[in-house]
Amino acid sequence: MSARNSTAGGADRAGGEQAEDVLVEDNHCSSMSLPSPMTPSSVAGMSLSMEMTRKRKGSMDNQDTKSASIPDADMEDDQNGTDGEDQHVKIKCFREPHSQIEKRRRDKMNTLIDKLSAMIPTCNPMSRKLDKLTVLRMAVQHLKSLKGSGGSFSEASYKPSFLPDEELKHLVLKAADGFLFVVGCDRGKIVFVSESVTKILNYSRAELIGQSLFDYIHPKDMGKVKEQLSASELYPRERLIDAKTGLQVQADLPVGAARLCSGARRSFFCRMKYNKISVKVEKEFQASTSKKKESQKYCTVHCTGYMRSWPTSHLGEEGEGEADKQDSSHFSCLVAVGRVHSHSSPQVNGEVQVKPTVFITRYAMDGKFTFVDQRATTILGYLPQELLGTSCYEYFHQDDLPHLADRHRKVLRCKEKIETSCYKFKTKHGSFVTLQSQWFSFVNPWTKDVEYIVSTNTVISHDHSQTSRSGNKSEQSSNSKTSEEDGKKSLPIIPGIVAMPGNMIYAGSIGTQIANELLDFNRMNSSPSSGNVSPFSLPQDKCPQTHNQISNNVPNGEATDMEIPGKSSSEDEPQGAAFSGGESLMEENSQLDLDSVVGPGLSGLSNDEAAMAVIMSLLETDTNLGEAVDFEEMHWSL
Amino acid sequence: MTADKEKRRAISREAARRRRRVESDVFGDLSRLLPLQPSVRTHLDKPSVIRLALSYIRIHKVLKGNAGTKAEASHTVKHGQGMESGEERREYGGGRGEKEKETEDLEASEETDMYLRTLEGFLMVLSTEGDMIFLSDNVCKYMGLTQTELMGHNIFEFTHPCDHEEIRNNLRLSAGEVWCGGKRDFVMRIKSALTHRGRSANLKSATWKVLHCQGRAKVCVAPSSVSCLLLTCQTLPLSHTLLSTHTFTSQHSMDMRFTYCEQRVTLLLGYSPEELLGRSIYGLCHTLDTSCLTKNHLNLCFKSQSVSGQYRMLVKGGGYVWVESHSAVIPGGRPRPGAHQPLCILCVTYVLSGVEEPFLQLSLDQTAHRYWS
């Protein structure tokens, strides 16, 4: 059987001998290696190896890689590196799983044939499974019919391609959400713009061609765009990044020459006008007069491209206007693609019609405000700077202190989002608003240090009078008898907090004590030596909260409430694409960190080892900075 | 008996040979219908022929799902009335001269070439299972493998295993996206058989290349059509791009603390480079952008390059600016024996807007300057 199979293998090629590269089939994170095609020492050996390579190349199926990898692994180990050595050993290895190779080859072919028959309309109605030859014949018919309906495959005109170029263009533009444009360097005249600009800026091609690009750029960005286009002496410094060192360099070339040399890359962002008026009502459009800033909308466009220089003799009418000013033989321009980023946060022009009900704050570990979102002002009455640096406990209602302190403790110890119950927060005017918050400790993805606590605060109801109770969800603290704000009654007893004289001081110290608790706890429980110290942590830090290292191994002192995560309030959440198994940061479960991405194994490693693992993975990646990076020559001047 | 057996064997061998010849002929017919260069065609093996035929059929299905009827007039496209691409397609039909068609095709071809070249990327059409239904032919510039070698294969065979989960998530089309094609924007690592000099080498020595993929999901509801992902895949070059005055470069340790910052930052954000050293970027940005920054950071840790999207950096003393950062991890310093090579993050930050809300102090640091500037 084997003899026949090998000749069958030899005859099985559709064309002549092949010299294609072997494609790698490897599911491991480690570096890839596969033998290059062997120099044949026997027909059997050759055809078998060819079998294997062809199989890999031609008919890889996702499902099959697992089964394929097992027998192959043996071969790979044996064949690593050397060509031609140990042919005997290789042949022996081939012979053993040969029937498996054959089976796989047949299965692959069958799968392909099945896929093919599923795609061909004439095959589908057949109830019984068609044989290979019939499917192939029907495929031929089908392709003929496809070609007939209008492909531009006439080999006579230009090179055949899988898609007529018009179709390709549409696909590209659809995928890219961008438009191509060519502007002259001298005056920014739009020489060419693709049709897709209509979808993006809502101006028609006709409106734009021949106009100056500067008419469509935000006034504050004009300087930026001019700089990218021009060779003016106003911007004598060439700033480029050197791929080898990552540092900026001054180009040695004379001013102007480098900038305009063909092929020099450009990449910049600018705000471009967006036409709100329907394109059909063209007479309303006036390029220079409609510059009322209130009504003019802009969108941020990322332009990437390169400089190009054409001899004016090759140009039609577009070049003439420029030819007078320019060097008589060349017309310089920028060829670029403009794209609007899908996830760009809409720039709100301060038109907040509805009173906001959510605002975000950041706390240091001890509960002091380090960031207050401007929406807080409408709700709380304070400007952010009035709150910054003060402790949140100074504003919490007495009755709520116990449960909030408890939540504070919890949030510092666990990675999950913690929901508070409703609580009252003192506004500037002395009244209270009822809030409900979601807290979580934001942890640096690399070091796992807590950077700060993020609090998403939702207003439950406004301006409660001093005597009203909290909302339905609030816990009834056993200590709270009255909610009179000004009564200096006996202070509620919060477990673990030492009462100190004075209401305000007491309130402020709650947070500090909770934070200190954690420090002590960690000191007692921290794992030895390099475990907790990040390779990059600096001893002196401007943000006090980051002195603490929260080890992942610290067991929770209290049972952690797995609260139902609240709604996400971030408007800027990226849509659609989740990231490596972890959801976006504002959702439940794990914070994005090394653990959830790389796997649970990493959390058991010390930071050094974790760093090593990541580094190994990074070094395999060819960071495409645009040029070859020679690691040996790299020097660092920091 | 043996003679009979022999005879039967001979007959069956002959029959098998005939079958194989017939099969080879049909394969030959099929391959000739594929739009390939003759030199490429002769080197294809049978599974490849089927693979490419499948791609051909599928891509046409994708396009058909796009089109209106064949009677769609072409003038609507010419004036670019901003219609949805479903109506933009036009079919080649009768009634238009060959020459005219050729000119248009040529223009389209040039425009597409220019577009892909300017973008520094290639086009990829993925099925919901991850099959690369179509790749533009400049893919060989980025992966070192030709369109013919790659089309029809599955993307999971060519991408880094640690990125598979993310790719799968992106392939999934949610119910909401059926009516308004969902946008996609992610970074992945793909195999590249290019040497540093840009030559195509054997995949044995392939490295991982980082690609930034952007595009949209395309859902075709018609029964004859397919759902797929249209993506442009770009490399992320940081070097040799002229930087404008509204950008600054910085370097960070792997935890995103500043280790170096260019002087230009003072003009743009108000901080001196010295003030920034040792500070974490998370403290310098608007809280609502925390997730954006985290994702960026993780992309850097695992894929070595990232594009951040737009976020807000706080300006010294008050207010903030919108920025976007393009970053990469690069090794820095000489590798010491026994120790791993230290890495650092290089960022190029583009400032997109002017200072917004300059009198609004949002973070504690912005108020601090009152006391110690």
XYZ file of N, CA, C and O in Angstrom, chain A residues 273-347:
300
model
N -13.216 70.314 9.293
C -14.617 70.710 9.310
C -15.497 69.567 8.844
O -15.176 68.850 7.915
N -16.591 69.524 9.499
C -17.572 68.513 9.171
C -18.825 69.244 8.749
O -19.334 70.080 9.484
N -19.312 68.932 7.589
C -20.437 69.661 7.046
C -21.757 69.103 7.575
O -22.131 67.973 7.303
N -22.448 69.916 8.324
C -23.699 69.404 8.881
C -24.834 69.466 7.885
O -25.819 68.768 7.993
N -24.656 70.361 6.920
C -25.746 70.565 5.972
C -25.785 69.382 5.029
O -24.765 68.853 4.630
N -26.977 69.010 4.674
C -27.110 67.899 3.742
C -26.467 68.254 2.426
O -26.587 69.368 1.938
N -25.809 67.310 1.873
C -25.022 67.568 0.673
C -25.898 67.962 -0.520
O -25.479 68.623 -1.433
N -27.138 67.566 -0.469
C -28.009 67.859 -1.605
C -28.307 69.350 -1.721
O -28.583 69.855 -2.778
N -28.263 70.012 -0.549
C -28.600 71.436 -0.590
C -27.318 72.227 -0.757
O -26.885 72.931 0.129
N -26.716 72.091 -1.894
C -25.350 72.597 -2.052
C -25.236 74.095 -2.049
O -24.210 74.636 -1.681
N -26.250 74.764 -2.415
C -26.091 76.220 -2.511
C -25.896 76.871 -1.162
O -25.434 77.982 -1.062
N -26.242 76.202 -0.112
C -26.038 76.801 1.203
C -24.575 76.806 1.614
O -24.170 77.489 2.513
N -23.845 76.036 0.956
C -22.446 75.930 1.351
C -21.639 77.098 0.811
O -21.658 77.391 -0.361
N -20.911 77.722 1.698
C -19.972 78.731 1.244
C -18.674 78.533 1.986
O -18.621 78.570 3.208
N -17.653 78.353 1.249
C -16.390 77.938 1.867
C -15.854 78.916 2.882
O -15.496 78.558 3.982
N -15.798 80.165 2.526
C -15.089 81.087 3.411
C -15.980 81.792 4.413
O -15.505 82.304 5.404
N -17.259 81.842 4.173
C -18.072 82.668 5.058
C -18.661 81.910 6.245
O -18.910 82.486 7.284
N -18.898 80.660 6.067
C -19.560 79.946 7.157
C -18.553 79.504 8.205
O -18.291 78.332 8.377
N -17.998 80.492 8.902
C -17.004 80.109 9.894
C -17.469 80.424 11.301
O -16.691 80.641 12.194
N -18.727 80.466 11.478
C -19.224 80.715 12.827
C -18.794 79.564 13.707
O -19.135 78.418 13.462
N -18.079 79.868 14.713
C -17.506 78.780 15.490
C -18.556 77.997 16.241
O -18.391 76.824 16.490
N -19.595 78.622 16.640
C -20.579 77.880 17.419
C -21.209 76.800 16.578
O -21.467 75.701 17.047
N -21.485 77.122 15.329
C -22.198 76.130 14.553
C -21.258 75.187 13.804
O -21.689 74.174 13.290
N -20.005 75.506 13.747
C -19.084 74.684 12.977
C -18.657 73.476 13.783
O -18.192 73.602 14.885
N -18.830 72.355 13.182
C -18.412 71.143 13.865
C -17.108 70.647 13.251
O -16.898 70.737 12.047
N -16.309 70.093 14.105
C -15.045 69.532 13.646
C -14.939 68.096 14.083
O -15.463 67.698 15.107
N -14.221 67.336 13.287
C -13.895 66.005 13.765
C -12.382 65.816 13.658
O -11.732 66.390 12.788
N -11.871 65.057 14.548
C -10.425 64.846 14.585
C -10.040 63.775 13.578
O -10.536 62.666 13.619
N -9.179 64.176 12.676
C -8.773 63.264 11.605
C -7.300 62.927 11.764
O -6.469 63.817 11.965
N -7.001 61.660 11.675
C -5.619 61.238 11.729
C -5.126 61.105 10.297
O -5.660 60.318 9.522
N -4.142 61.898 9.934
C -3.622 61.880 8.570
C -2.261 61.214 8.562
O -1.368 61.624 9.293
N -2.140 60.209 7.746
C -0.834 59.580 7.593
C -0.526 59.472 6.118
O -1.408 59.197 5.308
N 0.717 59.690 5.800
C 1.050 59.599 4.396
C 2.497 59.925 4.169
O 3.344 59.809 5.063
N 2.770 60.368 2.974
C 4.158 60.646 2.636
C 4.231 61.762 1.605
O 3.252 62.079 0.938
N 5.390 62.308 1.504
C 5.608 63.397 0.552
C 5.918 62.808 -0.805
O 6.541 61.761 -0.921
N 5.476 63.502 -1.788
C 5.736 63.015 -3.127
C 6.003 64.184 -4.048
O 5.462 65.273 -3.872
N 6.825 63.908 -4.993
C 7.224 64.985 -5.876
C 7.041 64.545 -7.307
O 7.530 63.492 -7.697
N 6.314 65.322 -8.074
C 6.080 64.976 -9.464
C 6.631 66.025 -10.386
O 6.495 67.231 -10.126
N 7.191 65.575 -11.465
C 7.575 66.563 -12.476
C 6.315 67.169 -13.061
O 5.373 66.450 -13.375
N 6.282 68.469 -13.174
C 5.041 69.116 -13.585
C 4.640 68.752 -14.995
O 3.499 68.887 -15.374
N 5.590 68.321 -15.788
C 5.241 67.961 -17.151
C 4.248 66.819 -17.199
O 3.505 66.665 -18.149
N 4.191 66.049 -16.153
C 3.293 64.903 -16.159
C 1.879 65.243 -15.714
O 0.991 64.440 -15.797
N 1.761 66.410 -15.201
C 0.459 66.728 -14.630
C -0.426 67.430 -15.630
O 0.044 68.055 -16.567
N -1.666 67.321 -15.379
C -2.651 68.029 -16.199
C -2.868 69.413 -15.655
O -1.953 70.120 -15.245
N -4.103 69.776 -15.573
C -4.400 71.146 -15.176
C -4.052 71.445 -13.742
O -3.739 72.545 -13.382
N -4.134 70.452 -12.906
C -3.958 70.722 -11.475
C -2.606 71.322 -11.181
O -2.457 72.096 -10.271
N -1.632 70.924 -11.972
C -0.282 71.361 -11.625
C 0.019 72.792 -12.027
O 0.912 73.418 -11.505
N -0.762 73.320 -12.912
C -0.371 74.609 -13.512
C -0.287 75.739 -12.516
O 0.637 76.516 -12.531
N -1.254 75.811 -11.669
C -1.251 76.927 -10.726
C -0.026 76.906 -9.835
O 0.513 77.928 -9.453
N 0.394 75.719 -9.532
C 1.528 75.593 -8.607
C 2.844 75.831 -9.319
O 3.826 76.225 -8.716
N 2.859 75.559 -10.601
C 4.137 75.554 -11.310
C 4.829 76.906 -11.241
O 6.048 76.991 -11.193
N 4.055 77.966 -11.210
C 4.676 79.299 -11.182
C 5.484 79.494 -9.913
O 6.566 80.056 -9.912
N 4.916 79.067 -8.833
C 5.584 79.345 -7.563
C 6.703 78.359 -7.264
O 7.666 78.655 -6.595
N 6.487 77.174 -7.701
C 7.421 76.117 -7.343
C 8.644 76.109 -8.247
O 8.705 76.806 -9.240
N 9.523 75.324 -7.847
C 10.613 74.920 -8.717
C 9.977 74.465 -10.029
O 9.012 73.719 -10.024
N 10.483 74.932 -11.104
C 9.743 74.769 -12.346
C 9.583 73.315 -12.757
O 8.742 72.996 -13.569
N 10.362 72.448 -12.236
C 10.245 71.093 -12.733
C 9.512 70.154 -11.782
O 9.190 69.046 -12.152
N 9.251 70.592 -10.583
C 8.637 69.655 -9.650
C 7.472 70.238 -8.897
O 7.457 71.398 -8.533
N 6.542 69.383 -8.665
C 5.374 69.742 -7.887
C 5.364 68.843 -6.659
O 5.259 67.623 -6.766
N 5.507 69.455 -5.521
C 5.563 68.660 -4.294
C 4.217 68.625 -3.614
O 3.528 69.631 -3.523
N 3.899 67.468 -3.127
C 2.621 67.383 -2.437
C 2.650 66.299 -1.373
O 3.581 65.508 -1.286
N 1.622 66.310 -0.624
C 1.444 65.299 0.402
C 0.345 64.354 -0.047
O -0.747 64.781 -0.415
N 0.673 63.083 -0.032
C -0.322 62.057 -0.340
C -0.667 61.404 0.983
O 0.195 60.849 1.650
N -1.884 61.499 1.388
C -2.201 60.988 2.719
C -3.594 60.387 2.778
O -4.449 60.637 1.927
N -3.770 59.616 3.798
C -5.077 59.041 4.084
C -5.568 59.688 5.362
O -4.837 59.788 6.335
N -6.791 60.146 5.342
C -7.369 60.728 6.548
C -8.378 59.765 7.128
O -9.239 59.258 6.426
N -8.248 59.497 8.410
C -9.186 58.575 9.039
C -9.720 59.179 10.310
O -8.973 59.813 11.055
N -10.956 58.929 10.528
C -11.557 59.371 11.776
C -11.587 58.156 12.674
O -12.068 57.107 12.293
N -11.072 58.337 13.854
C -11.039 57.188 14.749
C -12.417 56.876 15.271
O -13.157 57.737 15.702
N -12.702 55.610 15.296
C -14.047 55.197 15.689
C -14.306 55.443 17.151
O -15.406 55.741 17.555
N -13.261 55.315 17.959
C -13.537 55.411 19.382
C -13.178 56.771 19.941
O -12.928 56.911 21.101
N -13.133 57.742 19.062
C -12.821 59.067 19.584
C -13.981 59.544 20.435
O -15.140 59.459 20.053
N -13.618 59.994 21.592
C -14.682 60.475 22.467
C -15.247 61.747 21.886
O -14.506 62.629 21.509
N -16.503 61.854 21.807
C -17.091 63.064 21.227
C -16.727 64.255 22.103
O -16.766 64.169 23.323
N -16.305 65.314 21.443
C -15.907 66.474 22.229
C -17.133 67.295 22.542
O -17.696 67.947 21.690
